PDB file of C-alpha atoms in Angstrom:
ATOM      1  CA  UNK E   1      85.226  64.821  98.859  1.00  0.00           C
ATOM      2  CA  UNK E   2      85.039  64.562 102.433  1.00  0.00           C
ATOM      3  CA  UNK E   3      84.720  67.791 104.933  1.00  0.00           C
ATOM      4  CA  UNK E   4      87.906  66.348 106.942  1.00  0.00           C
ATOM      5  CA  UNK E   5      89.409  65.354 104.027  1.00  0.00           C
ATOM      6  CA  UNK E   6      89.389  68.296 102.617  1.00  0.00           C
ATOM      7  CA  UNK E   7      90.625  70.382 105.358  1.00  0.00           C
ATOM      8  CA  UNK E   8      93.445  67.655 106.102  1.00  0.00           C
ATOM      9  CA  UNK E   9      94.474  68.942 102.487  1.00  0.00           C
ATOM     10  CA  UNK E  10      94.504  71.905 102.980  1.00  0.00           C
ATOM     11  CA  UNK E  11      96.326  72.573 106.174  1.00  0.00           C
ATOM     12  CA  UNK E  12      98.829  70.316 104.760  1.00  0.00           C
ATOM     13  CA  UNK E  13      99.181  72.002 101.458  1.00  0.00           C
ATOM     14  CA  UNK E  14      99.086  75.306 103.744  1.00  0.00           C
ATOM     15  CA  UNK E  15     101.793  74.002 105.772  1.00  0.00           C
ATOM     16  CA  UNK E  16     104.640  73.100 102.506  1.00  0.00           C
ATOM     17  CA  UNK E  17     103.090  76.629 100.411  1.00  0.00           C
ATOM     18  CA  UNK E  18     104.768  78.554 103.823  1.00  0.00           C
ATOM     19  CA  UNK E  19     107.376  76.226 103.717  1.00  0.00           C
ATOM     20  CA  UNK E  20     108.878  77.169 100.009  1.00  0.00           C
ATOM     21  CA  UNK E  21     107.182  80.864 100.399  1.00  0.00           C
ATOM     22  CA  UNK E  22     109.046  81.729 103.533  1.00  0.00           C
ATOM     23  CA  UNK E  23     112.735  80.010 102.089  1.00  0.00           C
ATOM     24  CA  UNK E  24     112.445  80.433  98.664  1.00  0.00           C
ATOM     25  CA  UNK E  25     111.433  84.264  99.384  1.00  0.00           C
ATOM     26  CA  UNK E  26     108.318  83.253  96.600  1.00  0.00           C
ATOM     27  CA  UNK E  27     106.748  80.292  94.831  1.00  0.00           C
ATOM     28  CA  UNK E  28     103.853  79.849  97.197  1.00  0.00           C
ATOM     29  CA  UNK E  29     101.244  80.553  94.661  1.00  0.00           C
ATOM     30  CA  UNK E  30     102.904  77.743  92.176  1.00  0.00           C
ATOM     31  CA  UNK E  31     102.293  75.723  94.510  1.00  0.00           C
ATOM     32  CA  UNK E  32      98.835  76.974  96.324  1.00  0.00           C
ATOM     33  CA  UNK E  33      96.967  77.335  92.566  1.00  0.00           C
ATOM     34  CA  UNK E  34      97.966  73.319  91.730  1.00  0.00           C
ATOM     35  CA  UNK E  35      96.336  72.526  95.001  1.00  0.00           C
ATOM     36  CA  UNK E  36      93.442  74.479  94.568  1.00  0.00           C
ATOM     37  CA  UNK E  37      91.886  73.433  90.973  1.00  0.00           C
ATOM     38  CA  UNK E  38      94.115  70.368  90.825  1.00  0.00           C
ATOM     39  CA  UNK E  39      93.563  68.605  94.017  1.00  0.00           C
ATOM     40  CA  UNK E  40      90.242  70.415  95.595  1.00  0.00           C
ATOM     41  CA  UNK E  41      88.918  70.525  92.508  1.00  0.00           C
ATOM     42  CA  UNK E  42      88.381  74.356  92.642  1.00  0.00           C
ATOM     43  CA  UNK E  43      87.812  76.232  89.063  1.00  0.00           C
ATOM     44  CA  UNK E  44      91.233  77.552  87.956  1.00  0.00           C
ATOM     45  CA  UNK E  45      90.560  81.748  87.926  1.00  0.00           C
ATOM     46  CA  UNK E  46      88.575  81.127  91.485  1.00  0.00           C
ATOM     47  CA  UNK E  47      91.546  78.852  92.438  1.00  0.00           C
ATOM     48  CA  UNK E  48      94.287  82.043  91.605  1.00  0.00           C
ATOM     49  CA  UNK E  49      92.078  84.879  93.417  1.00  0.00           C
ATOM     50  CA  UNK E  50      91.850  82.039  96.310  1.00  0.00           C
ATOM     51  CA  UNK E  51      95.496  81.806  96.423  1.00  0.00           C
ATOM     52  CA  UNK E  52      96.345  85.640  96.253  1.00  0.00           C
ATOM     53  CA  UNK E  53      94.517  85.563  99.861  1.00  0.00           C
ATOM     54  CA  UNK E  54      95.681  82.528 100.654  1.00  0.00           C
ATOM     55  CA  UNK E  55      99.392  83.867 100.147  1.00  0.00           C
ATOM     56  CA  UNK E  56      99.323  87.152 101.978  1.00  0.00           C
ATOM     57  CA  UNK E  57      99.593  86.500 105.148  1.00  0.00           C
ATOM     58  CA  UNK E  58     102.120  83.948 104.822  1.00  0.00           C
ATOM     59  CA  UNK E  59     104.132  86.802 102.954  1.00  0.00           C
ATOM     60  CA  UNK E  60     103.816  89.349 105.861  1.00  0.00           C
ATOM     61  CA  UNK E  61     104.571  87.283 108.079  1.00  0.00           C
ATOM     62  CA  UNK E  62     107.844  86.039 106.382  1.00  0.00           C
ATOM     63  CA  UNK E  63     108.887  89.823 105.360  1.00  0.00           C
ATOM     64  CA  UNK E  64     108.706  91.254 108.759  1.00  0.00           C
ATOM     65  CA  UNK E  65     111.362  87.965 109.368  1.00  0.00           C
ATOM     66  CA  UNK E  66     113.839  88.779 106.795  1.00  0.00           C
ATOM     67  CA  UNK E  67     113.446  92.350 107.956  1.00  0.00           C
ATOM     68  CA  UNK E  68     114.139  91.499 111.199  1.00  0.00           C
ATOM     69  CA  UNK E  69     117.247  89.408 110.328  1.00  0.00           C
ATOM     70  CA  UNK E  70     118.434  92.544 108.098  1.00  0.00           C
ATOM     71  CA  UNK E  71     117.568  91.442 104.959  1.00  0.00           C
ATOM     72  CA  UNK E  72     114.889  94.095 104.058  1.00  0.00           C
ATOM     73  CA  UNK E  73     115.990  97.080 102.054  1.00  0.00           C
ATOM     74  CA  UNK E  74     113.287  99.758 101.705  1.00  0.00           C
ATOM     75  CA  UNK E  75     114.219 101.307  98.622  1.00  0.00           C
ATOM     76  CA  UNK E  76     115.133  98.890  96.506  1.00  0.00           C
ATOM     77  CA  UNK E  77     111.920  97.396  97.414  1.00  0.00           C
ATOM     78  CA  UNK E  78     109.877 100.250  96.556  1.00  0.00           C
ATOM     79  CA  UNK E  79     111.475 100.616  92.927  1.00  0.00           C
ATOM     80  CA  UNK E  80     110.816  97.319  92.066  1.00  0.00           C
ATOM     81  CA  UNK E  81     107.635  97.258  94.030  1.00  0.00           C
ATOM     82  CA  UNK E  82     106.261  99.978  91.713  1.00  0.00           C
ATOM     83  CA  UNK E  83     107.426  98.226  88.562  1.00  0.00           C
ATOM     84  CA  UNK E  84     105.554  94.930  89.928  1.00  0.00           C
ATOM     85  CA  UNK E  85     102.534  96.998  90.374  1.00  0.00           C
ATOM     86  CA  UNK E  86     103.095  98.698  86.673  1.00  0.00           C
ATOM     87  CA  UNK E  87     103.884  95.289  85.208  1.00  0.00           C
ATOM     88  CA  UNK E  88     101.016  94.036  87.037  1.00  0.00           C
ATOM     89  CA  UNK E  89      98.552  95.767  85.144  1.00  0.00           C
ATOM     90  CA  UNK E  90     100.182  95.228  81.765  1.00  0.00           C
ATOM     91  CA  UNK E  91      99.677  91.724  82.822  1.00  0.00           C
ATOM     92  CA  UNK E  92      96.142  91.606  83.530  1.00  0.00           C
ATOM     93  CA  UNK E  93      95.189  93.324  80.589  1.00  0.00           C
ATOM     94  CA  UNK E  94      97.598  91.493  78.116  1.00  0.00           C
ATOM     95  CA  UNK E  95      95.958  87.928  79.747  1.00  0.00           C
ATOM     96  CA  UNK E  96      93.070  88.125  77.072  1.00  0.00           C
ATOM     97  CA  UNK E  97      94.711  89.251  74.347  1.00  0.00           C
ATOM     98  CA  UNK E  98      98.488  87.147  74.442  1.00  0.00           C
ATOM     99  CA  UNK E  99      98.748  83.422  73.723  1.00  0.00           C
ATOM    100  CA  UNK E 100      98.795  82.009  77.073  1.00  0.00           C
ATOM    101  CA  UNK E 101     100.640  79.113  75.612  1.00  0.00           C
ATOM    102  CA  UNK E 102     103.391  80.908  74.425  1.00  0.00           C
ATOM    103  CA  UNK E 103     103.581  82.683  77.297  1.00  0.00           C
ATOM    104  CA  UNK E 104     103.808  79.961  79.695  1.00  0.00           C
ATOM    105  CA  UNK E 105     106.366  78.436  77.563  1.00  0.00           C
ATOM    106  CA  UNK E 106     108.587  80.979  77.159  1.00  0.00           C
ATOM    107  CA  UNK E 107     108.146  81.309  80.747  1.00  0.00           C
ATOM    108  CA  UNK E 108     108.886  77.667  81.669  1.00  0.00           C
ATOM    109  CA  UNK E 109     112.031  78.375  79.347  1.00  0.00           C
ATOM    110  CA  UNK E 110     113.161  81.747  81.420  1.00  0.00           C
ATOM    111  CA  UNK E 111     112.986  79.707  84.497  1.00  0.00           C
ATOM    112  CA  UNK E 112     115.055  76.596  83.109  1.00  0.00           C
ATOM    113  CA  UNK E 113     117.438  79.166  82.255  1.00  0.00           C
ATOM    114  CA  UNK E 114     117.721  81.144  85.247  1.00  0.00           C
ATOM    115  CA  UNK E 115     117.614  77.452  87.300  1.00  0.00           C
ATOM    116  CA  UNK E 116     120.319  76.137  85.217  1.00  0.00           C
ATOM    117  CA  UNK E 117     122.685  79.459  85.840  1.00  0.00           C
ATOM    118  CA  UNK E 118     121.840  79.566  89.639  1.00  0.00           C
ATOM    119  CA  UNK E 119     122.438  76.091  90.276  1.00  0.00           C
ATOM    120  CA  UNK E 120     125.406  75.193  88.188  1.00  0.00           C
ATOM    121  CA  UNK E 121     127.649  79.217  88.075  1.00  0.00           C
TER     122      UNK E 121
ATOM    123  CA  UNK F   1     120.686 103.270  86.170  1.00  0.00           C
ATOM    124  CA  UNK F   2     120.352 101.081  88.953  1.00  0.00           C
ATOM    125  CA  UNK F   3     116.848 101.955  89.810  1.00  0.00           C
ATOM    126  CA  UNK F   4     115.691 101.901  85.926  1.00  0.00           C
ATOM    127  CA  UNK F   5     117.588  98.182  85.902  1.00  0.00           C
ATOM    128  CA  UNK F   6     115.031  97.627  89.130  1.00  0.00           C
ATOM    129  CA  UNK F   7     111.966  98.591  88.052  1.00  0.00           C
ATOM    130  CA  UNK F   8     112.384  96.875  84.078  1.00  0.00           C
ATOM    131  CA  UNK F   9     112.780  93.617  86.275  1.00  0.00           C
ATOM    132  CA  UNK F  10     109.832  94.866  88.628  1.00  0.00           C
ATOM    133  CA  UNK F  11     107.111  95.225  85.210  1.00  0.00           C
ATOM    134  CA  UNK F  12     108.897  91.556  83.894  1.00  0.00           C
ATOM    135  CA  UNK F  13     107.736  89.804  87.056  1.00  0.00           C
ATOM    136  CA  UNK F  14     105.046  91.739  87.149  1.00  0.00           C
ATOM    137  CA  UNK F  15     103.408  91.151  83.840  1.00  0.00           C
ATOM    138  CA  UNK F  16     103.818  87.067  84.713  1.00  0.00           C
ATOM    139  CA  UNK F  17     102.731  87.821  87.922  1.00  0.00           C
ATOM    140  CA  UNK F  18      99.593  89.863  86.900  1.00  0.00           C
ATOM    141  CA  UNK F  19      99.238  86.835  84.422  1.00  0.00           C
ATOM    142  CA  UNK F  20      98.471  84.987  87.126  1.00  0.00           C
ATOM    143  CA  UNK F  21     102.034  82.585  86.698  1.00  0.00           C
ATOM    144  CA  UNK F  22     104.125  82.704  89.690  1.00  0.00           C
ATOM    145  CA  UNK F  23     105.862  86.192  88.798  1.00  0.00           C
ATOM    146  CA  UNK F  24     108.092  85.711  91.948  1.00  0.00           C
ATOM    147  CA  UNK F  25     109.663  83.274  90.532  1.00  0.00           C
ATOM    148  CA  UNK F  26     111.295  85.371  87.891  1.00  0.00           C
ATOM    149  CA  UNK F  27     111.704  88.388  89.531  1.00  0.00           C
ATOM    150  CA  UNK F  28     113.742  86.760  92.199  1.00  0.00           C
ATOM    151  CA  UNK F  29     116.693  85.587  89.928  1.00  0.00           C
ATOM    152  CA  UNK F  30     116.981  88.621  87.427  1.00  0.00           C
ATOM    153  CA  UNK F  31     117.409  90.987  91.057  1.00  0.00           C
ATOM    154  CA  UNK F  32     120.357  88.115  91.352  1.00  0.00           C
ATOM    155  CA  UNK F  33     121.929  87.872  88.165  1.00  0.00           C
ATOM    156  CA  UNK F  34     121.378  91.463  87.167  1.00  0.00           C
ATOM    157  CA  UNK F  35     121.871  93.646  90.192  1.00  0.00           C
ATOM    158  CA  UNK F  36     124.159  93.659  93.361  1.00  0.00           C
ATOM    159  CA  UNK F  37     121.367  92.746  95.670  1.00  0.00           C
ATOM    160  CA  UNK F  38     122.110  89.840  97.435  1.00  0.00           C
ATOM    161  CA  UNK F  39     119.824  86.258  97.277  1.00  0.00           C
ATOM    162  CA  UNK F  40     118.321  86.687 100.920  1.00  0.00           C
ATOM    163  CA  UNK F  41     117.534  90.365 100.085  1.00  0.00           C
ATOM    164  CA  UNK F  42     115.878  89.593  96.746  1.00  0.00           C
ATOM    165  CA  UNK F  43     113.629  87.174  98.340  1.00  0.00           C
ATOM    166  CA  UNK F  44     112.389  89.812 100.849  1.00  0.00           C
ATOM    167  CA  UNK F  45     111.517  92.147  97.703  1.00  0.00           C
ATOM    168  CA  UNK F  46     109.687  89.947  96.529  1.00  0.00           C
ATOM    169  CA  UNK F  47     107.723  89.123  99.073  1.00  0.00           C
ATOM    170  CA  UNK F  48     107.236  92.339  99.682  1.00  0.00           C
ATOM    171  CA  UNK F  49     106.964  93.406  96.010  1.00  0.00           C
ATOM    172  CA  UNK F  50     104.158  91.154  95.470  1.00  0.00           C
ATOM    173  CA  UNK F  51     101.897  92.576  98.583  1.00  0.00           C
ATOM    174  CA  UNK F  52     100.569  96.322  96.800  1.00  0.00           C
ATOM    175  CA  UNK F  53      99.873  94.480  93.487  1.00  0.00           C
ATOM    176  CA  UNK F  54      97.776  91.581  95.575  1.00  0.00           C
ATOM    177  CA  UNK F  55      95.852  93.933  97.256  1.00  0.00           C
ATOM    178  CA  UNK F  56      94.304  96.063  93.947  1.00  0.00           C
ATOM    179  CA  UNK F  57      93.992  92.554  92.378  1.00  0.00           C
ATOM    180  CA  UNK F  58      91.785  91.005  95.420  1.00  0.00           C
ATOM    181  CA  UNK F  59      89.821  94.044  95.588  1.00  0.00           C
ATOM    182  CA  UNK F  60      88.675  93.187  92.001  1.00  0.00           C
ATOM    183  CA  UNK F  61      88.717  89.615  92.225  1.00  0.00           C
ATOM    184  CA  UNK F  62      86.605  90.252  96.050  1.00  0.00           C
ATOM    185  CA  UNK F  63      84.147  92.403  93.843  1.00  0.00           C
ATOM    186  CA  UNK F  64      83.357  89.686  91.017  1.00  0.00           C
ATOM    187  CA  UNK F  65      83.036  86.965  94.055  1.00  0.00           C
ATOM    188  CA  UNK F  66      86.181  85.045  93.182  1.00  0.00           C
ATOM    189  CA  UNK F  67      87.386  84.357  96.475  1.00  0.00           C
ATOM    190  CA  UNK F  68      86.720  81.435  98.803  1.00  0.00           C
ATOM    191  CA  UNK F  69      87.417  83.253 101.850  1.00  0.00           C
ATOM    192  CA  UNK F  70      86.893  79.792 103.848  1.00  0.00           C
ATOM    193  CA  UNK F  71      89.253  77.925 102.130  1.00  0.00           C
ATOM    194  CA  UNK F  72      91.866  80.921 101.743  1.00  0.00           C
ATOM    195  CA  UNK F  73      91.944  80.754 105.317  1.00  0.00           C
ATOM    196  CA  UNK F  74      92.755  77.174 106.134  1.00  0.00           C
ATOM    197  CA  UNK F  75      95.632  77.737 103.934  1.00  0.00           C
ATOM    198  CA  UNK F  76      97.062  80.634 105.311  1.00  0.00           C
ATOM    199  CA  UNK F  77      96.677  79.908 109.209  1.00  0.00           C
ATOM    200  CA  UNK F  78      99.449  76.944 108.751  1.00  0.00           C
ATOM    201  CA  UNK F  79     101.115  78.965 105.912  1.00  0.00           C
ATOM    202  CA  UNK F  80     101.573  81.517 108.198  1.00  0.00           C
ATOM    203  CA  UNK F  81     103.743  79.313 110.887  1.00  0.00           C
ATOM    204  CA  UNK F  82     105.897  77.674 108.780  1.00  0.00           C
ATOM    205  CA  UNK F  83     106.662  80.328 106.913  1.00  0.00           C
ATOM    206  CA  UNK F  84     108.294  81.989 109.717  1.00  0.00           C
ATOM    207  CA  UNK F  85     109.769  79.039 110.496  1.00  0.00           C
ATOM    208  CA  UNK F  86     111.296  78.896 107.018  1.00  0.00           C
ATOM    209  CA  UNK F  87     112.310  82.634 107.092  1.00  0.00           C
ATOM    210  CA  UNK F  88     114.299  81.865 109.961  1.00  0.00           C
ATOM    211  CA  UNK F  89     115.888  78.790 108.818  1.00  0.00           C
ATOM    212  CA  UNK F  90     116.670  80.776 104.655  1.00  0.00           C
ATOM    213  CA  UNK F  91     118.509  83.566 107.204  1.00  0.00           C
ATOM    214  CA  UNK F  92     120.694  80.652 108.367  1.00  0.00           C
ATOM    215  CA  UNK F  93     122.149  79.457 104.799  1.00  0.00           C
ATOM    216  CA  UNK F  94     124.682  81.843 103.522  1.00  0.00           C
ATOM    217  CA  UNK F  95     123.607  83.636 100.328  1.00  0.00           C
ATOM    218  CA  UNK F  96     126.020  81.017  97.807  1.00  0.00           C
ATOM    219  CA  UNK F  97     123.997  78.268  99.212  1.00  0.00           C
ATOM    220  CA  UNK F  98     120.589  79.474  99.398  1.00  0.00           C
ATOM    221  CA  UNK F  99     120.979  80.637  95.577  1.00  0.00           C
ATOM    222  CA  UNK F 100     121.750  76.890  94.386  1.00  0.00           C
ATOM    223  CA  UNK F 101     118.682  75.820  96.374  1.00  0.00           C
ATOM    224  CA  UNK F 102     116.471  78.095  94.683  1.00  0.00           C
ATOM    225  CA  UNK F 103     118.332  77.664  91.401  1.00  0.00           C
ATOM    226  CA  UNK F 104     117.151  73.571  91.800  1.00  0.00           C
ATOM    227  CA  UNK F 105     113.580  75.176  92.801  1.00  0.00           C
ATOM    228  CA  UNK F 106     113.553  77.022  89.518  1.00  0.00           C
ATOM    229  CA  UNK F 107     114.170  73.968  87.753  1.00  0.00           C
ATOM    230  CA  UNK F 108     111.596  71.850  88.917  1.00  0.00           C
ATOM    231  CA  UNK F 109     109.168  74.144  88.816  1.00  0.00           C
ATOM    232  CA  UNK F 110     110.791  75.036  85.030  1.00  0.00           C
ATOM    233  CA  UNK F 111     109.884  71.987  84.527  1.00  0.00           C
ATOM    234  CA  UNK F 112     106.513  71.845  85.369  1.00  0.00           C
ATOM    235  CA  UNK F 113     105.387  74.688  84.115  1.00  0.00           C
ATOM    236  CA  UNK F 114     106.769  73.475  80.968  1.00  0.00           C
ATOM    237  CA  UNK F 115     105.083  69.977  81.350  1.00  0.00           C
ATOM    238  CA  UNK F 116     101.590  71.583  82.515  1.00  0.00           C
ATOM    239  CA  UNK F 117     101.038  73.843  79.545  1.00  0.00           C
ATOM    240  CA  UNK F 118     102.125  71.601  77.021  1.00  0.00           C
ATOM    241  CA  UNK F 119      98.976  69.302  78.816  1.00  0.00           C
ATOM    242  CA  UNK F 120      96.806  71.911  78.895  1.00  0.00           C
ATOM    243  CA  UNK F 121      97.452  72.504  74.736  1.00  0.00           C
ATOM    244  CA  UNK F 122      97.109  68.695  74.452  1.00  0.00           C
ATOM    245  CA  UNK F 123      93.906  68.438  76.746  1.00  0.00           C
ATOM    246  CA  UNK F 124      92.217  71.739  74.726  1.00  0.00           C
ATOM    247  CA  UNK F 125      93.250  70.493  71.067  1.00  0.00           C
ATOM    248  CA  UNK F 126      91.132  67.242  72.099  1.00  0.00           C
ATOM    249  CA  UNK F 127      88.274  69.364  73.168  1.00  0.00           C
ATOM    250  CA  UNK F 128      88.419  71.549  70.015  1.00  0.00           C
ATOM    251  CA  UNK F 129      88.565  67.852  67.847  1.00  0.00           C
ATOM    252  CA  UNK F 130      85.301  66.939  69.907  1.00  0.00           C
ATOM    253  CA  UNK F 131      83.554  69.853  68.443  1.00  0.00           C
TER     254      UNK F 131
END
């Protein structure tokens, strides 16, 4: 691929993962891994530790927003923050030793269901 | 109880998360459905909530020479602006709204997730028949 061609890509695909990130509150990485191994051709575990780095800026930069529009609250952030971190590390380890198939079905399912009660209740 | 509520839904989205699935995704709409914290104010959690665990998992990823620092940054320079363009424009939808956007988010990206991994069996069953 190209050198311009692959920076067109990826200022683009920058541009729509702060896009959803910044409204949706989340989903950048969904969208910043497919563009990584899918598009660029980058190998999928390099593609996710791109895309945490990628992300973080992005997320700063859209918390210090919501903050300043009053949507920030500290504490329930940090209680959940410290279950994300806890949960984080269950994660990591588990990755090796779970089905990722299952997983990422029963995850696609969670989502559906979550989607369907958000969109339609 | 509220916190213990909190911080189950915290190690949920993080186990995806730490997975390396898009634990965001999840954690946004259990804060929803199962607590009184409002759509706009679960999306700054989680954007938040996702920054600690990021960190420890880049300093590993840094140290086994995972990252394409080059690339990372091409991303996140126009991530950066829109994002706080977004922000601003997510603070002007009222929460009722906002939540049925994201609910027809979660969907499509239900969806793919769904259509992706069922590939990826497909595509790895082939490989294993090769053998």
């Amino acid at each position: 691929m190209g050198k311009i061609k692959e920076k067109f890509l990826l200022v683009l695909g920058g541009a729509a993962v702060g896009l959803t990130g910044g409204f949706f509150g989340g989903g950048g990485g969904m969208l910043c891994v497919p563009l990584l191994d899918k598009f660029l051709k980058v190998e999928t575990k390099r593609a996710h530790a791109t895309a945490m780095l990628a992300i973080m800026p992005m997320s700063i930069a859209a918390v210090v927003t919501y903050f300043l529009k009053g949507h920030f609250e500290l504490w329930d952030t940090l209680t959940t923050g410290l279950g994300v971190l806890a949960g984080g590390l269950v994660g990591a380890l588990l990755l090796k030793k779970l089905n990722s198939f299952v997983v990422a079905v029963i995850f696609a399912v969670l989502m559906l269901g979550a989607g369907v009660r958000l969109t339609f209740f | 109880m509220k916190i213990f509520i909190m911080i189950l839904i915290g190690v949920a989205g993080g186990i995806i998360g730490g997975m390396g699935m898009g634990g965001g995704t999840l954690l946004i709409p259990l804060l929803v459905i199962f607590t009184d914290v409002t759509q706009h104010g679960a999306q700054a959690i989680n954007l938040a909530a996702f920054v600690p665990m990021s960190v420890v998992a880049l300093i590993i990823h840094f140290r086994n020479k995972l990252v394409d620092v080059k690339k990372a940054v091409w991303i996140a320079v126009p991530a950066t602006v829109t994002a706080v363009f977004s922000s601003l424009l997510a603070d002007k939808a009222d929460g009722k709204s906002l939540g049925r956007y994201f609910g027809v988010f979660l969907l499509a990206l239900g969806v793919y997730q769904l259509c992706s991994a069922i590939a990826d069996k497909v595509k790895k069953k082939r490989m294993e028949d090769r053998k």
